[in-house]
Coordinates of C-alpha atoms in Angstrom, one line a residue:
Chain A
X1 CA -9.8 41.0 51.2
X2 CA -7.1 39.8 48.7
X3 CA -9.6 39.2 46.4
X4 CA -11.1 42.6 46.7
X5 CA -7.3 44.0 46.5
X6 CA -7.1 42.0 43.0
X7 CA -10.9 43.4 41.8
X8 CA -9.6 47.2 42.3
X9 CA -6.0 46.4 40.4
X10 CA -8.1 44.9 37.6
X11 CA -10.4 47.6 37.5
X12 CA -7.4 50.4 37.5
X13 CA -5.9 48.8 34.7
X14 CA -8.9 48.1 32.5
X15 CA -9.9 52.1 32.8
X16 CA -6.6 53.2 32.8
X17 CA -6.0 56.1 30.3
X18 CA -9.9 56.3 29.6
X19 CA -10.6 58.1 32.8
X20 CA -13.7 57.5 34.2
X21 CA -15.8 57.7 30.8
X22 CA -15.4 55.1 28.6
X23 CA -16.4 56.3 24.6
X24 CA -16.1 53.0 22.2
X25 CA -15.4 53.9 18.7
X26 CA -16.4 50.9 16.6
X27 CA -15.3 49.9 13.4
X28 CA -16.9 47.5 10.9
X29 CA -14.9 46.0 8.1
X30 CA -16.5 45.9 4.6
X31 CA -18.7 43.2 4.5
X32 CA -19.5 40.3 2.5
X33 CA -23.0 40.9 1.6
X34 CA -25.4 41.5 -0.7
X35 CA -27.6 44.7 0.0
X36 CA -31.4 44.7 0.2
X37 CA -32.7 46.9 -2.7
X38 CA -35.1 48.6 -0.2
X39 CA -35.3 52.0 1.6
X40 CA -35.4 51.6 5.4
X41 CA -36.1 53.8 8.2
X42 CA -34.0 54.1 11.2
X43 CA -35.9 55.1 14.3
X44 CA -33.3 56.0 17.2
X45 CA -35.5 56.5 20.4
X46 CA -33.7 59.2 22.7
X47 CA -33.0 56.2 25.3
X48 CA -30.9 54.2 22.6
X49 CA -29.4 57.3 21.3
X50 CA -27.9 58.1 25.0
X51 CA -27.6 55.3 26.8
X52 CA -24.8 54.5 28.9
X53 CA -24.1 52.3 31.7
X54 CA -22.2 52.6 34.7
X55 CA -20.7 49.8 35.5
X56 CA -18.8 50.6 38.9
X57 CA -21.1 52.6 40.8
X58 CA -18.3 53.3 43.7
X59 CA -15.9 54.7 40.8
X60 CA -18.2 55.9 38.8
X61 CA -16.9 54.6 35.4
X62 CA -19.6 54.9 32.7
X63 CA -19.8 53.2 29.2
X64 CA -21.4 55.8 26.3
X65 CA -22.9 52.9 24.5
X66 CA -25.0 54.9 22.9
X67 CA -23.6 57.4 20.6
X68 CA -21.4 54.5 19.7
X69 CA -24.0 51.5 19.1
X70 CA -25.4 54.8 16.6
X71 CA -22.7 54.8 14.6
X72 CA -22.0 51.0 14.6
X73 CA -25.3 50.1 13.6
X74 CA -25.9 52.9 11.0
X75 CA -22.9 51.2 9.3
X76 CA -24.4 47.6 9.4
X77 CA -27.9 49.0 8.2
X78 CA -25.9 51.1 5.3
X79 CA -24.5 47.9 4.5
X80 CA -27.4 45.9 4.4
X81 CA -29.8 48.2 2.6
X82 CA -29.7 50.3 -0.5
X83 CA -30.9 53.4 1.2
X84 CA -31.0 54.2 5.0
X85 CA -32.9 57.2 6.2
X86 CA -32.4 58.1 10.3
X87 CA -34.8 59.4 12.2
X88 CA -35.0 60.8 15.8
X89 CA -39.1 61.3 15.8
X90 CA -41.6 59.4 14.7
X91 CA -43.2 61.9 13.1
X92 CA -40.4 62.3 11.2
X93 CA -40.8 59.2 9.6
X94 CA -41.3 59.6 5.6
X95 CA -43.9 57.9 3.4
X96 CA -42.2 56.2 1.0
X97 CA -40.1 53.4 2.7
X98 CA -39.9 49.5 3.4
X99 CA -39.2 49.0 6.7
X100 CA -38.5 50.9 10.1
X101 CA -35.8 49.3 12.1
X102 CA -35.9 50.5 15.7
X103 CA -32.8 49.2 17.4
X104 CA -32.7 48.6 21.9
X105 CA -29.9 47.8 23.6
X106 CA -31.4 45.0 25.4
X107 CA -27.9 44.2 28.0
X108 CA -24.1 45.7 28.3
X109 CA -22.3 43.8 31.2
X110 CA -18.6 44.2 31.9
X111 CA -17.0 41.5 33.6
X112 CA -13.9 42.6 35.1
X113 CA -12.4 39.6 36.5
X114 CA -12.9 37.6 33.6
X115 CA -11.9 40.6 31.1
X116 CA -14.9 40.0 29.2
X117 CA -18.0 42.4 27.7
X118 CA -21.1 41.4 26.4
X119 CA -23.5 43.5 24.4
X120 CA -27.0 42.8 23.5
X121 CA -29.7 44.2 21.1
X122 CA -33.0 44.0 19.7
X123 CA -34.0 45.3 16.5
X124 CA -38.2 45.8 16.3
X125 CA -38.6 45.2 12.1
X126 CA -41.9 46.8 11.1
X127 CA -43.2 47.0 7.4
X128 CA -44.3 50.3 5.6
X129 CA -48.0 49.7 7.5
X130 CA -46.2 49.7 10.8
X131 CA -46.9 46.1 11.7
X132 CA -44.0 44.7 13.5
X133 CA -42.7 42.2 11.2
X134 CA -39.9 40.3 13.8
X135 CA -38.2 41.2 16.6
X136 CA -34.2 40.0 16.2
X137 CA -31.9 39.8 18.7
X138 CA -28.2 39.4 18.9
X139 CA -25.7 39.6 21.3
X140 CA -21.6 40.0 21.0
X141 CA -19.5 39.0 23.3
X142 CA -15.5 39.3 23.6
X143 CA -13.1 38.6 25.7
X144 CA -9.4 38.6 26.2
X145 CA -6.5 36.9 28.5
X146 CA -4.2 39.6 28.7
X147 CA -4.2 43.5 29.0
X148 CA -4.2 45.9 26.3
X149 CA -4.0 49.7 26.3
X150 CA -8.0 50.6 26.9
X151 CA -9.1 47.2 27.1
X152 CA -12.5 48.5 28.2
X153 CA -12.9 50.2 25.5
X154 CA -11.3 47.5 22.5
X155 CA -13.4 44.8 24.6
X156 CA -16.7 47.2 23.8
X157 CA -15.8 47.7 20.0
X158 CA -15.2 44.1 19.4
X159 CA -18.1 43.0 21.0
X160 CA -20.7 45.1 19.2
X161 CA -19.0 44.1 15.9
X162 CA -19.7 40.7 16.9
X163 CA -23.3 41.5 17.7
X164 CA -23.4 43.0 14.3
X165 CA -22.3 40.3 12.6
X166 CA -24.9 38.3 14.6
X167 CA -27.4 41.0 12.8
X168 CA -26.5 40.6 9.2
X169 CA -26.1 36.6 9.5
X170 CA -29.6 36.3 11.5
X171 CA -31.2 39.2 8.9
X172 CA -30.7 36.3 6.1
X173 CA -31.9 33.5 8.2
X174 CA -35.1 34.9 10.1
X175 CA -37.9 33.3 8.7
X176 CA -40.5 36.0 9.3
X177 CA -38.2 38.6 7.7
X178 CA -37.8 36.2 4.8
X179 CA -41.4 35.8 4.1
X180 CA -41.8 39.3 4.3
X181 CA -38.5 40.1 1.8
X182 CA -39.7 37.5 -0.3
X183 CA -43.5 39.5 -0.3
X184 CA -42.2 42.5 -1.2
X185 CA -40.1 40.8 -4.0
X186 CA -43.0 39.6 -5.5
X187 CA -45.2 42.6 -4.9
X188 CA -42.0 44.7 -7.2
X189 CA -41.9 42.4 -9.5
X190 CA -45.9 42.3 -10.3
X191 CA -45.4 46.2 -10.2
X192 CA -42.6 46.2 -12.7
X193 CA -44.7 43.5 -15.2
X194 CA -47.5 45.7 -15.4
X195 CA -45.4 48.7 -16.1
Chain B
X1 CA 35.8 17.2 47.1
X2 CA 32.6 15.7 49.2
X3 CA 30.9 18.7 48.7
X4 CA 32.1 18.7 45.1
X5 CA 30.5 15.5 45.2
X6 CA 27.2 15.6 46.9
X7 CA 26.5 18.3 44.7
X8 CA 27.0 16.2 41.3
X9 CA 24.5 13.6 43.0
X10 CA 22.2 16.0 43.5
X11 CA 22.4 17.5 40.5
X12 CA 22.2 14.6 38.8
X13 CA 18.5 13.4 40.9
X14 CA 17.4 16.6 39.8
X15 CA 17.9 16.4 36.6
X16 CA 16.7 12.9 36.3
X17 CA 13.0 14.4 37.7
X18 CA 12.9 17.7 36.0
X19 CA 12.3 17.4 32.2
X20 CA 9.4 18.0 30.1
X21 CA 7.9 15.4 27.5
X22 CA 5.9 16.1 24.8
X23 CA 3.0 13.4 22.7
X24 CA 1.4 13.9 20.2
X25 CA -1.6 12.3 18.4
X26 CA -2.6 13.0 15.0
X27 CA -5.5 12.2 12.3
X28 CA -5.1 14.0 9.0
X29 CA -4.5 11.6 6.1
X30 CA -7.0 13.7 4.4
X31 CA -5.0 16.6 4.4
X32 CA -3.2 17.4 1.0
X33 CA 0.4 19.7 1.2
X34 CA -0.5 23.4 -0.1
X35 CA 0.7 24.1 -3.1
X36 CA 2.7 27.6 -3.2
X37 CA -0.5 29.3 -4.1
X38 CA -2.5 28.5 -1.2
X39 CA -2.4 29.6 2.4
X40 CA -3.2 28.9 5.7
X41 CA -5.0 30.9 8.3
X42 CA -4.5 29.9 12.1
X43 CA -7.6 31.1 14.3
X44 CA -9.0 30.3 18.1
X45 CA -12.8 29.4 18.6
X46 CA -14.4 31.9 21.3
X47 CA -16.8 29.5 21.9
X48 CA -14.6 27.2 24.1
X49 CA -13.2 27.3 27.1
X50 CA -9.5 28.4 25.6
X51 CA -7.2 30.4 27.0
X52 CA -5.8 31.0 23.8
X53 CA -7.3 34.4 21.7
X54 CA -6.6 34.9 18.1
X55 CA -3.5 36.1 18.5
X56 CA -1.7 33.8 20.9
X57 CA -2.6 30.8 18.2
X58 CA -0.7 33.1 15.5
X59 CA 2.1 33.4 18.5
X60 CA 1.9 29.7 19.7
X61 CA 1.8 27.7 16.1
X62 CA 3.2 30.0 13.8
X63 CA 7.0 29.8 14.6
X64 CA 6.8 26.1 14.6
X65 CA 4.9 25.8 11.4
X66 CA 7.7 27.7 9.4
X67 CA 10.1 26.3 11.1
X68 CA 9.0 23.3 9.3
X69 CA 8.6 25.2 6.1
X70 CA 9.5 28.8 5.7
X71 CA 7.5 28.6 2.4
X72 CA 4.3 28.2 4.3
X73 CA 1.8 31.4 3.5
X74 CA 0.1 32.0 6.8
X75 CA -2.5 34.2 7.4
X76 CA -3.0 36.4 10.5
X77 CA -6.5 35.8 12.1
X78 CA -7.2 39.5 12.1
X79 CA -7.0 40.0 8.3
X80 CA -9.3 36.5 8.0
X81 CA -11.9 37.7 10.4
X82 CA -11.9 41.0 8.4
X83 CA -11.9 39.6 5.0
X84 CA -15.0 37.2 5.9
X85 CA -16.9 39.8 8.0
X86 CA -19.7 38.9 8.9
X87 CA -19.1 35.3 9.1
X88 CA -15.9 34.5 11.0
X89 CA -16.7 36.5 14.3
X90 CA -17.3 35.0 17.8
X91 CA -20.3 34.3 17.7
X92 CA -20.8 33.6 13.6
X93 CA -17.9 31.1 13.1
X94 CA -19.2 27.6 11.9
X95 CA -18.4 24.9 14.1
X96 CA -19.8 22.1 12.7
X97 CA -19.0 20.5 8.8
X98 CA -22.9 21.3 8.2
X99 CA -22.1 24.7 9.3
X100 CA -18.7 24.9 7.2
X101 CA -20.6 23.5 4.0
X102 CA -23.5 25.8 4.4
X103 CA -21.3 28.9 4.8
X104 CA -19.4 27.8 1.6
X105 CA -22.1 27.4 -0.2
X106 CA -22.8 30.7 0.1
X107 CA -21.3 32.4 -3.0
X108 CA -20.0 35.5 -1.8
X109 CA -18.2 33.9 0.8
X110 CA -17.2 30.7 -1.8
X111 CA -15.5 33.8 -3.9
X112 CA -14.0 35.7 -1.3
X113 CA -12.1 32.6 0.4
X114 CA -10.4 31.7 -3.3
X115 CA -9.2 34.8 -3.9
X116 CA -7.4 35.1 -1.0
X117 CA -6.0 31.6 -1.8
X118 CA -7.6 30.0 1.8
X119 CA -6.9 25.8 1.3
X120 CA -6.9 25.3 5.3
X121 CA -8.1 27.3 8.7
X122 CA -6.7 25.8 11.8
X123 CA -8.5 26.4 14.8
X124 CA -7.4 25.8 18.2
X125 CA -10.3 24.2 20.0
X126 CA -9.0 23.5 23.2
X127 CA -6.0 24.3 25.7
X128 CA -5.9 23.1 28.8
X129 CA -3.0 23.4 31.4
X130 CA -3.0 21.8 34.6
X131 CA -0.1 21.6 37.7
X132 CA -0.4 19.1 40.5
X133 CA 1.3 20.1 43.6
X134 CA 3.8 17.5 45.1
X135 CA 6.7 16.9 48.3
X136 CA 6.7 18.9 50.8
X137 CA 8.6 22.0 52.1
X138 CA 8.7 22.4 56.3
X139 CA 9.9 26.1 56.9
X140 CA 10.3 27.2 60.4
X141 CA 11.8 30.2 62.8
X142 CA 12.8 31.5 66.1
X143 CA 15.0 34.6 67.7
X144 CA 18.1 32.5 67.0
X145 CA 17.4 32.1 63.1
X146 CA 15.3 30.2 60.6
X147 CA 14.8 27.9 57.6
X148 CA 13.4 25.7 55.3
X149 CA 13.8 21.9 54.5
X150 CA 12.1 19.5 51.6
X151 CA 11.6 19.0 48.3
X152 CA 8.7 21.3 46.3
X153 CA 7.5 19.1 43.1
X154 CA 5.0 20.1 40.8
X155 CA 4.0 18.2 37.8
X156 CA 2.3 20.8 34.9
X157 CA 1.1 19.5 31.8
X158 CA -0.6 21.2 28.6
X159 CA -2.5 19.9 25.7
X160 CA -3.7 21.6 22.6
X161 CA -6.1 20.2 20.1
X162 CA -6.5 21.8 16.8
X163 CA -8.7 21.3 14.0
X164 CA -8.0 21.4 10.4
X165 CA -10.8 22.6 7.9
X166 CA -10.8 22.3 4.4
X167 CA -12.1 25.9 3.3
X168 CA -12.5 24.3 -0.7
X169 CA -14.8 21.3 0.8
X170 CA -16.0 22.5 3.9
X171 CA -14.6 19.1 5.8
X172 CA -12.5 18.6 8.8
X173 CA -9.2 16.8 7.0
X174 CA -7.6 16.7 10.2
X175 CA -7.4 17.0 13.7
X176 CA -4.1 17.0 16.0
X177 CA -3.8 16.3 19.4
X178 CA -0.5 17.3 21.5
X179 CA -0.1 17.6 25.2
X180 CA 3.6 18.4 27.3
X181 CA 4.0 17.7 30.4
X182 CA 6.9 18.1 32.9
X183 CA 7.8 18.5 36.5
X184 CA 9.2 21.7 38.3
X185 CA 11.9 21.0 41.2
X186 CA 11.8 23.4 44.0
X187 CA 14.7 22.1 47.0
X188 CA 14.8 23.7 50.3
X189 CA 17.6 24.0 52.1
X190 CA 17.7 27.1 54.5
X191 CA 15.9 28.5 51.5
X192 CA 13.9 27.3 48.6
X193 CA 15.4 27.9 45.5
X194 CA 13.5 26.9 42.4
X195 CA 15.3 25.2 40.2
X196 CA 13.4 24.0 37.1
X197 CA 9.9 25.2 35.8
X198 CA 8.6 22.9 33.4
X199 CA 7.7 25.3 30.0
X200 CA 4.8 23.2 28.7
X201 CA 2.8 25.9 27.1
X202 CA 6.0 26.8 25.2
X203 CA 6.7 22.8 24.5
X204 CA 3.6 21.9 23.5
X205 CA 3.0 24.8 20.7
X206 CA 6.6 24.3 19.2
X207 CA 5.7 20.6 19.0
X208 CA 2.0 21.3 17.7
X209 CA 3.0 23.9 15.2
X210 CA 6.4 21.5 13.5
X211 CA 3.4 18.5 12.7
X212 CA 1.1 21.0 11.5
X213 CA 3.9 22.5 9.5
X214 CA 4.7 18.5 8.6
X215 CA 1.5 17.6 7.8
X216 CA 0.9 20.8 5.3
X217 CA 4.1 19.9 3.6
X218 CA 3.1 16.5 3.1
X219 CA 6.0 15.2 5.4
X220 CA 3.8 12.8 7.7

């Protein structure tokens, strides 16, 4: 019962002055990192564009983790790549490109007790003949021991700019997208010789 | 005058039991004083068990550090993290000197660490603190009144460990141990009164942050 007590507190204090809705607005810092010289393709599906999650189905308090993990990773991808072109459809998808990056949000949880949130993604990597290339997944976590103003909401920012830091660090070190990078490297670079 | 007295002795017990004592433990011959040029950055590790975030490392070692040596250039984790993004996150930090020498072979990150003048990144890697409930106290009741009688003890202790890493080598130079402990006093007579509550958090990151701030100044 007292415990019960303790879980409601918690709860009124990590949604306090958000309402019921939650909306994260992540920021990423400039990055260290050396851009891709390649065009990629952006596919949001309609289920990663709106997702949310409601985390507290007796109160009803709801995450938008999608509009959010939109923005967040259109940043990261503008980071990584020279040129980033966003699509909603896949018809919509051009003909000259590299890659199409599909991004899922694989897991949010919220952990109230602990005053922790975890956020996980997959991003589906296919090459300009559609072939799926890798699948990578990351996942950020943070946590805190002490309140803050909207600590549901700071928790949810930090913790997808840790996931996207997991993307651009695991980007560099996935073997299968190496290969692939180094492929089209070569492919340019036979391209530019006979020109 | 009795009264005068027994109060003296008991003051006196008390104080005899109720103290806190800090040790520390310390390895960092390796670790050179910064010149004026180069800084220091003070970060937790998310990926232990730590009750200590970012921010309560700045809190807990930087006071004692410049204490030490006002001179000292500290950096706040925030700005680090920032500055490094992507690699200094939760879950991108190196851990390992295999990890620290591969990020730093990295050139980007190589050049981005000298210009901001990084020499050494503390980290906290674990804080533990622990109490130990002693003595007894017998309360009791009825219609004509009530009370309590005994002596509440509780022994609390802290320890800290903290890593030095040599961002220009990628080595650990150094690693400090310090751990405080101390015993509350709680007497019960009618009612408990507390009288001492051992500070050993506060204890043990003053004494953690003056040897780091010795050891950077090349007092050891």
């Amino acid at each position: 019962m007292e415990m019960r007590f303790i879980l409601v507190f918690l709860l009124g204090l990590f949604c306090c002055s958000c309402g019921l809705t939650t909306r994260p607005e992540p920021n990423l810092p400039q990055p260290i990192f050396e851009s891709y010289p390649l065009t990629v393709v952006l596919y949001l599906k309609p289920e990663f564009k709106n997702a949310s999650a409601n985390i507290d189905p007796v109160y009803g308090w709801t995450f938008e983790i999608g509009q959010a993990s939109v923005e967040i990773v259109t940043k990261t991808l503008k980071a990584m790549f020279n040129r980033v072109i966003t699509v909603e459809k896949i018809t919509e998808i051009p003909q000259n490109f590299s890659a199409v990056i599909e991004p899922d949000i694989r897991a949010f949880k919220v952990e109230i007790e602990k005053l922790s949130v975890e956020i996980a993604y997959t991003f589906n990597v296919y090459d300009n003949q559609k072939q799926l290339i890798d699948t990578v997944s990351v996942s950020g976590k943070e946590k805190r021991q002490f309140f803050k103003f909207n600590l549901g909401k700071y928790l949810t920012e930090q913790a997808m700019k840790d996931a996207m830091a997991q993307l651009m660090v695991k980007f560099q070190n996935d073997p299968e997208i190496q290969t692939w990078l180094k492929a089209r490297s070569e492919t340019r670079t036979l391209k530019e010789l006979k020109r | 005058m009795r009264l005068f007295l027994q109060i003296t002795v008991f003051s006196l017990f008390f104080n005899l039991i109720a103290c806190t004592s800090t040790h520390t433990q310390q390895e960092a011959s390796q670790v050179q004083p910064l010149k004026s040029i180069e800084k220091v950055v003070l970060i937790g590790d998310f990926n232990v068990k730590s009750e200590f975030s970012d921010e309560k490392v700045f809190d807990c070692l930087a006071d004692g550090i410049l204490d030490i040596n006002p001179k000292l250039a500290i950096i706040k984790p925030e700005e680090f993290r920032n500055q490094l993004f992507p690699y200094f996150t939760g879950s991108t930090s190196p851990h390992t000197p295999e990890e620290y020498k591969a990020l730093l072979n990295n050139p980007l990150v190589n050049r981005r660490i000298k210009a901001m003048g990084v020499r050494y990144l503390i980290t906290l890697i674990e804080s533990k603190t622990g109490t130990d409930y002693n003595g007894g106290i017998v309360c009791g009741g009825s219609y004509g009144g009530g009370g309590c009688i005994g002596l509440g003890l509780w022994d609390r202790n802290t320890r800290l460990d903290a890593q030095i890493w040599n961002l220009q080598s990628g080595n650990m130079d150094g690693n400090v141990q310090t751990q405080a402990e101390g015993t509350g006093v709680m007497p019960a007579l009618l009612l408990p009164i507390p009288l001492y509550f051992p500070a050993t958090e506060a204890a043990t990151c003053q004494e953690l942050g003056e040897k780091l701030g010795n050891i950077l100044s090349g007092k050891t």
